[in-house]
mmCIF file of C-alpha atoms in Angstrom:
data_model
loop_
_atom_site.group_PDB
_atom_site.id
_atom_site.type_symbol
_atom_site.label_atom_id
_atom_site.label_comp_id
_atom_site.label_asym_id
_atom_site.label_seq_id
_atom_site.Cartn_x
_atom_site.Cartn_y
_atom_site.Cartn_z
ATOM 1 C CA MET A 14 152.032 -57.428 70.926
ATOM 2 C CA ALA A 15 155.065 -59.769 71.857
ATOM 3 C CA ASP A 16 157.162 -57.054 71.912
ATOM 4 C CA VAL A 17 155.020 -55.049 74.459
ATOM 5 C CA VAL A 18 154.957 -57.833 76.468
ATOM 6 C CA ALA A 19 158.652 -58.416 76.266
ATOM 7 C CA PHE A 20 158.965 -54.716 76.985
ATOM 8 C CA GLU A 21 157.261 -54.993 80.488
ATOM 9 C CA GLY A 22 159.271 -57.884 81.432
ATOM 10 C CA ARG A 23 156.266 -60.318 81.216
ATOM 11 C CA SER A 24 155.536 -63.608 78.942
ATOM 12 C CA PRO A 25 151.953 -63.903 77.695
ATOM 13 C CA GLN A 26 151.206 -66.354 79.671
ATOM 14 C CA LYS A 27 152.341 -64.512 82.686
ATOM 15 C CA ALA A 28 150.472 -61.374 81.689
ATOM 16 C CA ALA A 29 147.213 -63.444 81.283
ATOM 17 C CA ALA A 30 147.991 -64.918 84.620
ATOM 18 C CA PRO A 31 146.812 -62.052 86.980
ATOM 19 C CA GLU A 32 143.292 -61.753 84.728
ATOM 20 C CA ALA A 33 142.498 -65.220 85.624
ATOM 21 C CA GLY A 34 143.317 -64.932 89.049
ATOM 22 C CA VAL A 35 140.659 -61.613 89.140
ATOM 23 C CA GLY A 36 137.947 -63.752 87.704
ATOM 24 C CA SER A 37 138.932 -66.757 89.996
ATOM 25 C CA GLY A 38 138.316 -64.495 92.854
ATOM 26 C CA ARG A 39 135.070 -62.975 91.792
ATOM 27 C CA GLY A 40 133.857 -66.438 91.414
ATOM 28 C CA HIS A 41 135.427 -67.161 94.909
ATOM 29 C CA TRP A 42 133.473 -64.275 96.800
ATOM 30 C CA SER A 43 130.227 -65.184 94.651
ATOM 31 C CA ALA A 44 130.511 -68.953 95.677
ATOM 32 C CA ALA A 45 131.257 -67.604 99.261
ATOM 33 C CA GLY A 46 128.325 -65.629 99.618
ATOM 34 C CA ILE A 47 125.869 -68.529 98.341
ATOM 35 C CA ALA A 48 127.732 -70.640 100.399
ATOM 36 C CA ARG A 49 127.097 -68.259 103.651
ATOM 37 C CA MET A 50 123.167 -67.802 102.607
ATOM 38 C CA ARG A 51 123.233 -71.639 102.273
ATOM 39 C CA ARG A 52 124.516 -72.239 105.906
ATOM 40 C CA MET A 53 122.095 -69.474 106.931
ATOM 41 C CA GLY A 54 119.156 -71.722 105.520
ATOM 42 C CA PRO A 55 115.635 -70.607 104.068
ATOM 43 C CA LEU A 56 114.623 -68.789 107.315
ATOM 44 C CA PHE A 57 116.811 -65.901 106.208
ATOM 45 C CA LEU A 58 115.718 -66.048 102.824
ATOM 46 C CA PHE A 59 111.865 -65.756 104.250
ATOM 47 C CA THR A 60 112.507 -63.362 107.161
ATOM 48 C CA VAL A 61 115.248 -60.881 105.374
ATOM 49 C CA ILE A 62 115.632 -61.301 101.818
ATOM 50 C CA ILE A 63 112.014 -61.829 100.292
ATOM 51 C CA PRO A 64 110.660 -59.234 102.525
ATOM 52 C CA THR A 65 113.416 -56.598 101.715
ATOM 53 C CA MET A 66 112.776 -57.234 98.124
ATOM 54 C CA LEU A 67 109.128 -56.694 98.374
ATOM 55 C CA SER A 68 109.381 -53.754 100.309
ATOM 56 C CA ILE A 69 111.813 -52.349 97.446
ATOM 57 C CA LEU A 70 109.745 -53.368 94.620
ATOM 58 C CA TYR A 71 106.455 -51.759 96.654
ATOM 59 C CA PHE A 72 108.008 -48.669 97.697
ATOM 60 C CA GLY A 73 110.087 -48.200 94.606
ATOM 61 C CA MET A 74 107.739 -49.090 91.861
ATOM 62 C CA ILE A 75 104.058 -49.261 93.356
ATOM 63 C CA ALA A 76 103.317 -47.163 96.252
ATOM 64 C CA SER A 77 101.476 -43.769 95.167
ATOM 65 C CA ASP A 78 102.727 -40.532 96.435
ATOM 66 C CA VAL A 79 100.693 -39.161 99.337
ATOM 67 C CA TYR A 80 100.333 -35.218 99.271
ATOM 68 C CA ILE A 81 99.564 -33.622 103.025
ATOM 69 C CA SER A 82 97.601 -30.322 102.951
ATOM 70 C CA GLU A 83 97.617 -28.748 106.666
ATOM 71 C CA SER A 84 95.634 -25.610 107.860
ATOM 72 C CA ARG A 85 95.390 -24.332 111.409
ATOM 73 C CA PHE A 86 92.572 -22.421 113.009
ATOM 74 C CA VAL A 87 91.430 -21.310 116.604
ATOM 75 C CA VAL A 88 87.882 -20.790 117.871
ATOM 76 C CA ARG A 89 87.558 -17.461 119.503
ATOM 77 C CA SER A 90 85.335 -16.237 122.187
ATOM 78 C CA PRO A 91 85.494 -12.918 124.254
ATOM 79 C CA ASP A 92 84.756 -14.789 127.306
ATOM 80 C CA LYS A 93 86.792 -17.629 127.814
ATOM 81 C CA PRO A 94 90.042 -17.248 129.503
ATOM 82 C CA ALA A 95 93.277 -18.480 127.707
ATOM 83 C CA LYS A 96 95.691 -20.538 129.234
ATOM 84 C CA SER A 97 99.557 -20.497 127.877
ATOM 85 C CA GLY A 98 101.590 -19.679 125.298
ATOM 86 C CA LEU A 99 100.059 -18.369 122.252
ATOM 87 C CA GLY A 100 96.886 -19.062 123.907
ATOM 88 C CA MET A 101 97.925 -16.069 126.275
ATOM 89 C CA LEU A 102 98.998 -14.047 123.218
ATOM 90 C CA LEU A 103 95.513 -14.077 121.495
ATOM 91 C CA ASN A 104 94.029 -13.405 125.058
ATOM 92 C CA THR A 105 96.136 -10.153 124.935
ATOM 93 C CA ALA A 106 94.116 -8.865 122.223
ATOM 94 C CA GLY A 107 90.764 -9.750 124.042
ATOM 95 C CA PHE A 108 90.296 -13.173 122.923
ATOM 96 C CA ALA A 109 90.420 -16.645 123.917
ATOM 97 C CA ASN A 110 89.710 -20.201 122.513
ATOM 98 C CA ALA A 111 86.300 -21.879 123.173
ATOM 99 C CA SER A 112 87.311 -25.264 123.855
ATOM 100 C CA ASP A 113 83.387 -26.508 123.772
ATOM 101 C CA GLU A 114 83.088 -24.698 119.872
ATOM 102 C CA VAL A 115 86.374 -26.128 118.712
ATOM 103 C CA ARG A 116 85.556 -29.867 120.388
ATOM 104 C CA ALA A 117 82.397 -29.875 118.095
ATOM 105 C CA ALA A 118 84.351 -28.667 115.213
ATOM 106 C CA GLN A 119 86.665 -31.474 115.757
ATOM 107 C CA GLY A 120 84.008 -33.982 116.329
ATOM 108 C CA TYR A 121 82.070 -32.780 113.279
ATOM 109 C CA ILE A 122 85.205 -33.232 111.064
ATOM 110 C CA GLN A 123 85.727 -36.769 112.196
ATOM 111 C CA SER A 124 81.875 -37.394 111.651
ATOM 112 C CA ARG A 125 79.958 -39.022 108.490
ATOM 113 C CA ASP A 126 78.167 -36.143 108.228
ATOM 114 C CA ALA A 127 81.210 -34.031 107.416
ATOM 115 C CA LEU A 128 82.169 -36.756 104.873
ATOM 116 C CA ARG A 129 78.682 -36.713 103.546
ATOM 117 C CA ALA A 130 78.965 -32.746 102.905
ATOM 118 C CA LEU A 131 82.634 -33.032 101.467
ATOM 119 C CA ASN A 132 81.697 -35.545 99.131
ATOM 120 C CA ALA A 133 78.424 -33.871 98.100
ATOM 121 C CA ASP A 134 79.752 -33.898 94.274
ATOM 122 C CA GLY A 135 81.646 -36.973 94.846
ATOM 123 C CA LEU A 136 85.084 -35.072 95.321
ATOM 124 C CA ALA A 137 86.461 -37.803 98.036
ATOM 125 C CA GLN A 138 85.455 -40.782 95.603
ATOM 126 C CA ARG A 139 87.218 -38.832 92.907
ATOM 127 C CA SER A 140 90.417 -38.185 94.951
ATOM 128 C CA TRP A 141 90.764 -41.358 96.549
ATOM 129 C CA GLY A 142 89.202 -43.805 94.155
ATOM 130 C CA ASN A 143 90.814 -42.928 90.738
ATOM 131 C CA ALA A 144 92.499 -45.596 88.646
ATOM 132 C CA GLN A 145 95.717 -43.769 88.802
ATOM 133 C CA ILE A 146 96.326 -44.638 92.186
ATOM 134 C CA SER A 147 97.781 -48.023 92.912
ATOM 135 C CA ILE A 148 95.379 -50.917 94.295
ATOM 136 C CA PHE A 149 97.307 -50.762 97.792
ATOM 137 C CA ASN A 150 96.568 -47.172 98.237
ATOM 138 C CA ARG A 151 93.126 -46.939 96.409
ATOM 139 C CA PHE A 152 89.919 -46.906 97.748
ATOM 140 C CA ASN A 153 87.391 -49.530 96.750
ATOM 141 C CA PRO A 154 90.691 -50.826 94.153
ATOM 142 C CA PHE A 155 88.591 -54.082 92.875
ATOM 143 C CA GLY A 156 84.990 -52.100 92.590
ATOM 144 C CA LEU A 157 83.685 -54.481 94.982
ATOM 145 C CA SER A 158 82.327 -52.539 97.872
ATOM 146 C CA GLY A 159 82.120 -48.656 97.504
ATOM 147 C CA SER A 160 79.333 -48.342 100.307
ATOM 148 C CA PHE A 161 79.419 -45.281 102.548
ATOM 149 C CA GLU A 162 80.632 -46.690 105.526
ATOM 150 C CA GLU A 163 83.685 -48.447 104.009
ATOM 151 C CA LEU A 164 84.215 -44.868 102.516
ATOM 152 C CA PHE A 165 84.049 -43.392 106.026
ATOM 153 C CA ILE A 166 86.614 -45.971 107.098
ATOM 154 C CA TYR A 167 88.850 -44.873 104.809
ATOM 155 C CA TYR A 168 88.049 -41.233 105.205
ATOM 156 C CA GLY A 169 89.005 -41.794 108.824
ATOM 157 C CA LYS A 170 92.683 -42.948 107.703
ATOM 158 C CA LYS A 171 92.880 -39.769 105.658
ATOM 159 C CA ILE A 172 91.834 -36.809 107.761
ATOM 160 C CA GLY A 173 93.126 -35.634 111.052
ATOM 161 C CA ALA A 174 92.152 -32.937 113.069
ATOM 162 C CA GLU A 175 94.525 -32.611 116.216
ATOM 163 C CA PHE A 176 93.427 -30.041 119.185
ATOM 164 C CA ASP A 177 96.086 -28.292 121.344
ATOM 165 C CA THR A 178 95.067 -27.982 124.729
ATOM 166 C CA ASP A 179 97.688 -25.513 125.348
ATOM 167 C CA THR A 180 97.497 -23.090 122.705
ATOM 168 C CA GLY A 181 93.909 -23.856 121.649
ATOM 169 C CA ILE A 182 94.918 -24.496 117.920
ATOM 170 C CA THR A 183 93.460 -26.986 115.836
ATOM 171 C CA ALA A 184 95.603 -28.453 113.151
ATOM 172 C CA LEU A 185 93.411 -29.964 110.023
ATOM 173 C CA THR A 186 95.419 -32.219 107.725
ATOM 174 C CA VAL A 187 94.135 -34.007 104.644
ATOM 175 C CA ARG A 188 95.785 -36.883 102.821
ATOM 176 C CA ALA A 189 95.428 -37.438 99.221
ATOM 177 C CA PHE A 190 97.182 -38.524 95.944
ATOM 178 C CA SER A 191 97.351 -34.998 94.499
ATOM 179 C CA ALA A 192 98.219 -31.794 96.036
ATOM 180 C CA ARG A 193 95.273 -29.935 94.684
ATOM 181 C CA ASP A 194 92.876 -32.279 95.776
ATOM 182 C CA ALA A 195 94.551 -32.438 99.243
ATOM 183 C CA GLN A 196 94.364 -28.544 99.508
ATOM 184 C CA ALA A 197 90.588 -28.507 97.918
ATOM 185 C CA MET A 198 89.411 -31.253 100.441
ATOM 186 C CA ASN A 199 90.999 -29.372 103.299
ATOM 187 C CA LEU A 200 89.465 -25.955 102.265
ATOM 188 C CA ARG A 201 86.144 -27.653 102.262
ATOM 189 C CA LEU A 202 86.393 -29.133 105.616
ATOM 190 C CA LEU A 203 87.379 -25.918 107.082
ATOM 191 C CA GLU A 204 84.485 -23.947 105.831
ATOM 192 C CA GLN A 205 82.147 -26.703 107.205
ATOM 193 C CA ALA A 206 83.996 -26.359 110.333
ATOM 194 C CA GLU A 207 83.153 -22.728 110.267
ATOM 195 C CA ALA A 208 79.454 -22.971 109.104
ATOM 196 C CA LEU A 209 79.109 -25.547 112.083
ATOM 197 C CA VAL A 210 80.468 -22.861 114.808
ATOM 198 C CA ASN A 211 78.181 -20.315 113.417
ATOM 199 C CA GLN A 212 75.158 -22.491 113.771
ATOM 200 C CA LEU A 213 76.231 -23.429 117.080
ATOM 201 C CA ASN A 214 76.177 -19.379 118.040
ATOM 202 C CA GLU A 215 72.746 -18.892 116.247
ATOM 203 C CA ARG A 216 71.238 -21.713 117.990
ATOM 204 C CA GLY A 217 72.823 -20.827 121.475
ATOM 205 C CA GLN A 218 72.007 -17.005 121.202
ATOM 206 C CA GLY A 219 68.479 -18.044 119.795
ATOM 207 C CA ASP A 220 67.898 -20.394 122.594
ATOM 208 C CA LEU A 221 69.007 -17.830 125.458
ATOM 209 C CA ILE A 222 67.074 -15.050 123.990
ATOM 210 C CA ARG A 223 64.045 -17.254 123.390
ATOM 211 C CA PHE A 224 64.293 -18.655 127.007
ATOM 212 C CA ALA A 225 64.519 -14.964 128.252
ATOM 213 C CA GLY A 226 61.370 -14.079 125.827
ATOM 214 C CA ARG A 227 59.302 -16.734 127.254
ATOM 215 C CA GLU A 228 60.188 -15.452 131.003
ATOM 216 C CA VAL A 229 59.138 -12.001 130.001
ATOM 217 C CA ASP A 230 55.676 -13.510 128.404
ATOM 218 C CA GLU A 231 54.957 -15.551 131.708
ATOM 219 C CA ALA A 232 55.578 -12.689 133.884
ATOM 220 C CA LYS A 233 53.383 -10.310 131.615
ATOM 221 C CA GLU A 234 50.859 -12.890 132.053
ATOM 222 C CA GLU A 235 51.095 -13.190 135.599
ATOM 223 C CA ALA A 236 51.136 -9.136 136.094
ATOM 224 C CA ARG A 237 47.729 -8.800 134.048
ATOM 225 C CA LYS A 238 46.121 -11.806 135.851
ATOM 226 C CA ALA A 239 47.486 -10.067 139.177
ATOM 227 C CA ALA A 240 45.851 -6.543 138.311
ATOM 228 C CA LEU A 241 42.725 -7.937 137.173
ATOM 229 C CA GLU A 242 41.904 -9.531 140.303
ATOM 230 C CA LEU A 243 42.824 -6.460 142.252
ATOM 231 C CA ALA A 244 40.676 -4.444 139.966
ATOM 232 C CA SER A 245 37.932 -7.204 140.460
ATOM 233 C CA TYR A 246 38.083 -7.219 144.198
ATOM 234 C CA ARG A 247 38.026 -3.315 144.402
ATOM 235 C CA ASN A 248 34.656 -3.514 142.406
ATOM 236 C CA ARG A 249 33.270 -6.082 144.357
ATOM 237 C CA ALA A 250 34.354 -4.649 147.746
ATOM 238 C CA GLY A 251 33.812 -1.023 147.015
ATOM 239 C CA VAL A 252 37.157 0.252 148.040
ATOM 240 C CA ILE A 253 39.863 1.745 146.096
ATOM 241 C CA ASP A 254 42.595 1.628 148.933
ATOM 242 C CA PRO A 255 41.457 0.308 152.673
ATOM 243 C CA GLU A 256 44.547 2.103 154.347
ATOM 244 C CA ARG A 257 43.779 5.459 152.622
ATOM 245 C CA GLN A 258 40.486 5.260 153.310
ATOM 246 C CA ALA A 259 40.473 4.166 156.894
ATOM 247 C CA THR A 260 42.759 7.179 157.491
ATOM 248 C CA VAL A 261 39.942 9.624 155.996
ATOM 249 C CA GLN A 262 37.382 7.638 158.071
ATOM 250 C CA LEU A 263 39.373 7.797 160.921
ATOM 251 C CA GLN A 264 39.796 11.796 160.874
ATOM 252 C CA MET A 265 36.065 12.103 160.460
ATOM 253 C CA ILE A 266 35.569 9.962 163.511
ATOM 254 C CA SER A 267 38.277 12.240 165.288
ATOM 255 C CA LYS A 268 36.339 15.471 164.192
ATOM 256 C CA LEU A 269 32.893 14.000 165.358
ATOM 257 C CA GLN A 270 33.926 12.954 168.603
ATOM 258 C CA ASP A 271 35.189 16.593 169.099
ATOM 259 C CA GLU A 272 31.849 17.937 168.296
ATOM 260 C CA LEU A 273 30.315 15.141 170.552
ATOM 261 C CA ILE A 274 32.544 16.052 173.364
ATOM 262 C CA GLY A 275 31.749 19.585 173.115
ATOM 263 C CA ALA A 276 28.085 19.129 172.835
ATOM 264 C CA ARG A 277 28.033 17.002 175.912
ATOM 265 C CA MET A 278 30.180 19.673 177.850
ATOM 266 C CA GLN A 279 27.457 22.464 176.609
ATOM 267 C CA LEU A 280 24.786 20.181 178.024
ATOM 268 C CA LEU A 281 26.137 19.923 181.167
ATOM 269 C CA GLN A 282 26.601 23.282 181.602
ATOM 270 C CA LEU A 283 23.098 24.320 180.654
ATOM 271 C CA SER A 284 21.847 21.700 182.992
ATOM 272 C CA SER A 285 23.409 22.897 185.624
ATOM 273 C CA ILE A 286 22.863 26.434 185.218
ATOM 274 C CA ALA A 287 19.309 26.444 183.847
ATOM 275 C CA ALA A 288 17.600 23.173 183.517
ATOM 276 C CA GLN A 289 14.839 24.437 181.744
ATOM 277 C CA ASN A 290 16.635 26.021 179.194
ATOM 278 C CA PRO A 291 15.115 25.453 175.835
ATOM 279 C CA GLN A 292 18.125 24.463 173.810
ATOM 280 C CA ILE A 293 18.828 21.348 176.104
ATOM 281 C CA PRO A 294 16.488 19.042 174.205
ATOM 282 C CA LEU A 295 18.324 20.421 171.061
ATOM 283 C CA LEU A 296 21.779 19.702 172.484
ATOM 284 C CA LYS A 297 20.318 15.951 173.340
ATOM 285 C CA VAL A 298 19.265 15.518 169.909
ATOM 286 C CA ARG A 299 22.604 16.936 168.337
ATOM 287 C CA ILE A 300 24.154 14.374 170.663
ATOM 288 C CA ALA A 301 22.597 11.607 169.852
ATOM 289 C CA GLY A 302 22.928 12.498 166.189
ATOM 290 C CA LEU A 303 26.859 12.961 166.612
ATOM 291 C CA GLN A 304 26.873 9.337 168.472
ATOM 292 C CA GLN A 305 25.250 7.788 165.786
ATOM 293 C CA ALA A 306 27.471 9.378 163.083
ATOM 294 C CA VAL A 307 30.482 8.089 165.555
ATOM 295 C CA ASP A 308 28.978 4.735 165.400
ATOM 296 C CA GLU A 309 28.335 4.369 162.014
ATOM 297 C CA GLN A 310 31.898 5.731 161.086
ATOM 298 C CA LEU A 311 33.143 3.311 163.404
ATOM 299 C CA GLY A 312 31.176 0.573 161.845
ATOM 300 C CA MET A 313 32.542 1.441 158.417
ATOM 301 C CA VAL A 314 36.370 1.279 159.577
ATOM 302 C CA ALA A 315 36.088 -1.797 162.054
ATOM 303 C CA GLY A 316 32.989 -3.975 163.188
ATOM 304 C CA ASN A 317 31.535 -5.714 160.444
ATOM 305 C CA SER A 318 31.884 -7.927 157.524
ATOM 306 C CA ARG A 319 32.221 -5.025 154.961
ATOM 307 C CA SER A 320 34.498 -2.800 157.169
ATOM 308 C CA LEU A 321 37.887 -1.505 155.863
ATOM 309 C CA SER A 322 39.531 -3.691 158.077
ATOM 310 C CA ALA A 323 37.775 -6.706 157.033
ATOM 311 C CA THR A 324 38.700 -5.752 153.325
ATOM 312 C CA ALA A 325 42.385 -4.748 154.018
ATOM 313 C CA ALA A 326 43.762 -8.382 154.712
ATOM 314 C CA GLN A 327 42.501 -9.540 151.174
ATOM 315 C CA TYR A 328 43.588 -6.348 149.559
ATOM 316 C CA GLN A 329 46.801 -6.288 150.809
ATOM 317 C CA ARG A 330 47.181 -10.128 149.690
ATOM 318 C CA LEU A 331 46.326 -9.088 146.245
ATOM 319 C CA GLN A 332 48.354 -5.641 146.091
ATOM 320 C CA LEU A 333 51.515 -7.889 147.148
ATOM 321 C CA GLN A 334 50.532 -10.335 144.525
ATOM 322 C CA ARG A 335 50.364 -7.464 141.774
ATOM 323 C CA GLU A 336 53.455 -5.770 143.325
ATOM 324 C CA PHE A 337 55.400 -9.311 143.190
ATOM 325 C CA ALA A 338 54.370 -9.908 139.388
ATOM 326 C CA ASP A 339 55.316 -6.245 138.366
ATOM 327 C CA ARG A 340 58.968 -6.681 139.892
ATOM 328 C CA GLN A 341 58.736 -10.298 138.260
ATOM 329 C CA LEU A 342 58.237 -8.621 134.993
ATOM 330 C CA ALA A 343 60.924 -5.780 135.817
ATOM 331 C CA GLY A 344 63.119 -8.862 136.183
ATOM 332 C CA ALA A 345 62.288 -10.826 133.225
ATOM 333 C CA LEU A 346 62.583 -7.523 130.830
ATOM 334 C CA SER A 347 66.028 -6.956 132.492
ATOM 335 C CA ALA A 348 67.206 -10.293 131.891
ATOM 336 C CA LEU A 349 65.625 -10.439 128.222
ATOM 337 C CA GLN A 350 67.950 -7.302 127.804
ATOM 338 C CA ASP A 351 71.005 -8.962 129.483
ATOM 339 C CA ALA A 352 70.639 -12.174 127.396
ATOM 340 C CA ARG A 353 70.342 -10.054 124.128
ATOM 341 C CA ASN A 354 73.655 -8.227 125.268
ATOM 342 C CA GLU A 355 75.176 -11.585 126.190
ATOM 343 C CA ALA A 356 74.481 -13.032 122.884
ATOM 344 C CA ARG A 357 76.123 -10.283 120.903
ATOM 345 C CA ARG A 358 79.273 -10.537 123.261
ATOM 346 C CA GLN A 359 79.773 -14.463 123.474
ATOM 347 C CA ARG A 360 79.783 -15.119 119.684
ATOM 348 C CA ALA A 361 82.514 -17.441 118.957
ATOM 349 C CA TYR A 362 84.111 -17.892 115.591
ATOM 350 C CA VAL A 363 86.786 -19.566 113.754
ATOM 351 C CA GLU A 364 89.950 -17.635 113.030
ATOM 352 C CA ARG A 365 92.414 -19.278 110.584
ATOM 353 C CA ILE A 366 95.751 -18.994 111.419
ATOM 354 C CA ALA A 367 96.702 -20.815 108.290
ATOM 355 C CA GLN A 368 95.387 -21.650 105.297
ATOM 356 C CA PRO A 369 95.074 -24.858 103.530
ATOM 357 C CA SER A 370 98.430 -25.212 102.038
ATOM 358 C CA MET A 371 99.252 -26.252 98.517
ATOM 359 C CA PRO A 372 102.236 -29.096 98.941
ATOM 360 C CA ASP A 373 104.781 -29.215 96.350
ATOM 361 C CA ASP A 374 106.255 -32.358 97.288
ATOM 362 C CA ALA A 375 104.753 -36.165 98.628
ATOM 363 C CA MET A 376 105.719 -36.439 101.955
ATOM 364 C CA GLU A 377 104.688 -40.220 102.119
ATOM 365 C CA PRO A 378 105.218 -42.933 101.641
ATOM 366 C CA ARG A 379 108.703 -42.493 103.463
ATOM 367 C CA ARG A 380 110.135 -45.316 100.857
ATOM 368 C CA LEU A 381 113.880 -45.318 101.897
ATOM 369 C CA ARG A 382 112.713 -45.449 105.676
ATOM 370 C CA GLY A 383 110.131 -47.917 105.113
ATOM 371 C CA ILE A 384 113.140 -50.178 103.048
ATOM 372 C CA ILE A 385 115.335 -50.167 105.805
ATOM 373 C CA ALA A 386 112.610 -51.129 108.332
ATOM 374 C CA THR A 387 111.387 -53.684 106.735
ATOM 375 C CA PHE A 388 115.052 -54.897 106.628
ATOM 376 C CA ILE A 389 115.618 -54.126 110.142
ATOM 377 C CA VAL A 390 112.545 -55.760 111.498
ATOM 378 C CA GLY A 391 113.564 -58.868 109.203
ATOM 379 C CA LEU A 392 116.860 -59.387 110.889
ATOM 380 C CA VAL A 393 115.276 -58.719 114.189
ATOM 381 C CA ALA A 394 112.611 -61.610 113.535
ATOM 382 C CA TRP A 395 115.689 -63.879 111.811
ATOM 383 C CA GLY A 396 117.787 -63.449 114.697
ATOM 384 C CA ILE A 397 114.499 -64.390 117.363
ATOM 385 C CA LEU A 398 113.887 -67.524 115.261
ATOM 386 C CA SER A 399 117.084 -68.681 114.973
ATOM 387 C CA MET A 400 117.938 -68.344 118.617
ATOM 388 C CA LEU A 401 114.375 -70.219 119.047
ATOM 389 C CA LEU A 402 115.473 -73.045 116.285
ATOM 390 C CA ALA A 403 118.814 -73.365 117.971
ATOM 391 C CA GLY A 404 117.432 -73.806 121.277
ATOM 392 C CA VAL A 405 114.901 -76.420 119.814
ATOM 393 C CA ARG A 406 117.874 -78.564 118.225
ATOM 394 C CA GLU A 407 120.132 -78.054 121.494
ATOM 395 C CA HIS A 408 117.030 -79.633 123.550
ATOM 396 C CA ARG A 409 116.591 -82.637 121.368
ATOM 397 C CA ASN A 410 120.206 -83.526 121.185
#
């Protein structure tokens, strides 16, 4: 060993000296670091070191992996216009987004009813509350409060339904601690949203047709009443159509008046030529009869309470009432047919753009980013508190 050292031109003492120097340098740097930390004081320890170490412990060993399953869907309706982007592309196929229905689906997904249907077989509680999940992420970690309201609050943090007004696409996201559970819950919520839209369609169609049918029934009843009143009045008054009957009566009166004028002219001629002609009394009787017939026919047309002119006003009122009821019935029947066509044409339905995904990697928590964020926030807090303490000391001095 001595020969080797001698060959290198160094003595054993000199050869050992560098090693001692290195050890003394490391001790120097360690002592310098400890001294620097002491100069920083306990504030740096409590605002930076301890939070960062706790963050490393939490994100590195405690926090459970979170898997995110996402699906995308639109609610299509052939009536409502699209806006822009993908909505215009969908509109070229003859469809557009039905924002009312998709808002209803979004509100349902975020409601207690959706959670109740999702957890009908205990799926939500099993997925979010099993013992393999860390107590910091698990639902009801200590088994103290497993109420439905607590589950609903937890549910609101794990479920997201974001609606894009430009494209009309809704993104449904579900966070769970296993990929299979996340996909299963996403699929179940998507099916519930589809069922809700179908239920709204059926209810809207039923209400539309039911309202139109009720109008038809009311119009039928009004038309029936109007027809019965008109028939009853005809029976009471003994008329079928006063205007037509008056026309017939006037024609008869015109003929009788023509015969009366002819008889009077004949009587005048005979009286002037042969005053003792035996036909003159017969002509006078005939003239009197014709005059009486004319007066009777005139009385039937106008002049007494049972004349055609007196019954015409009431008859016209009832006739107009019946015609109005018939037109109203025809309009109601047309509206009912339009309502049925509209109900078939306005059907909205859910179209899946992306099926619920099966995540192959945990997207949360972002461990490195969380540790770095904790460190940076600690440094900022330490700097601010240090400046405040220095200002306080300077103020005291």
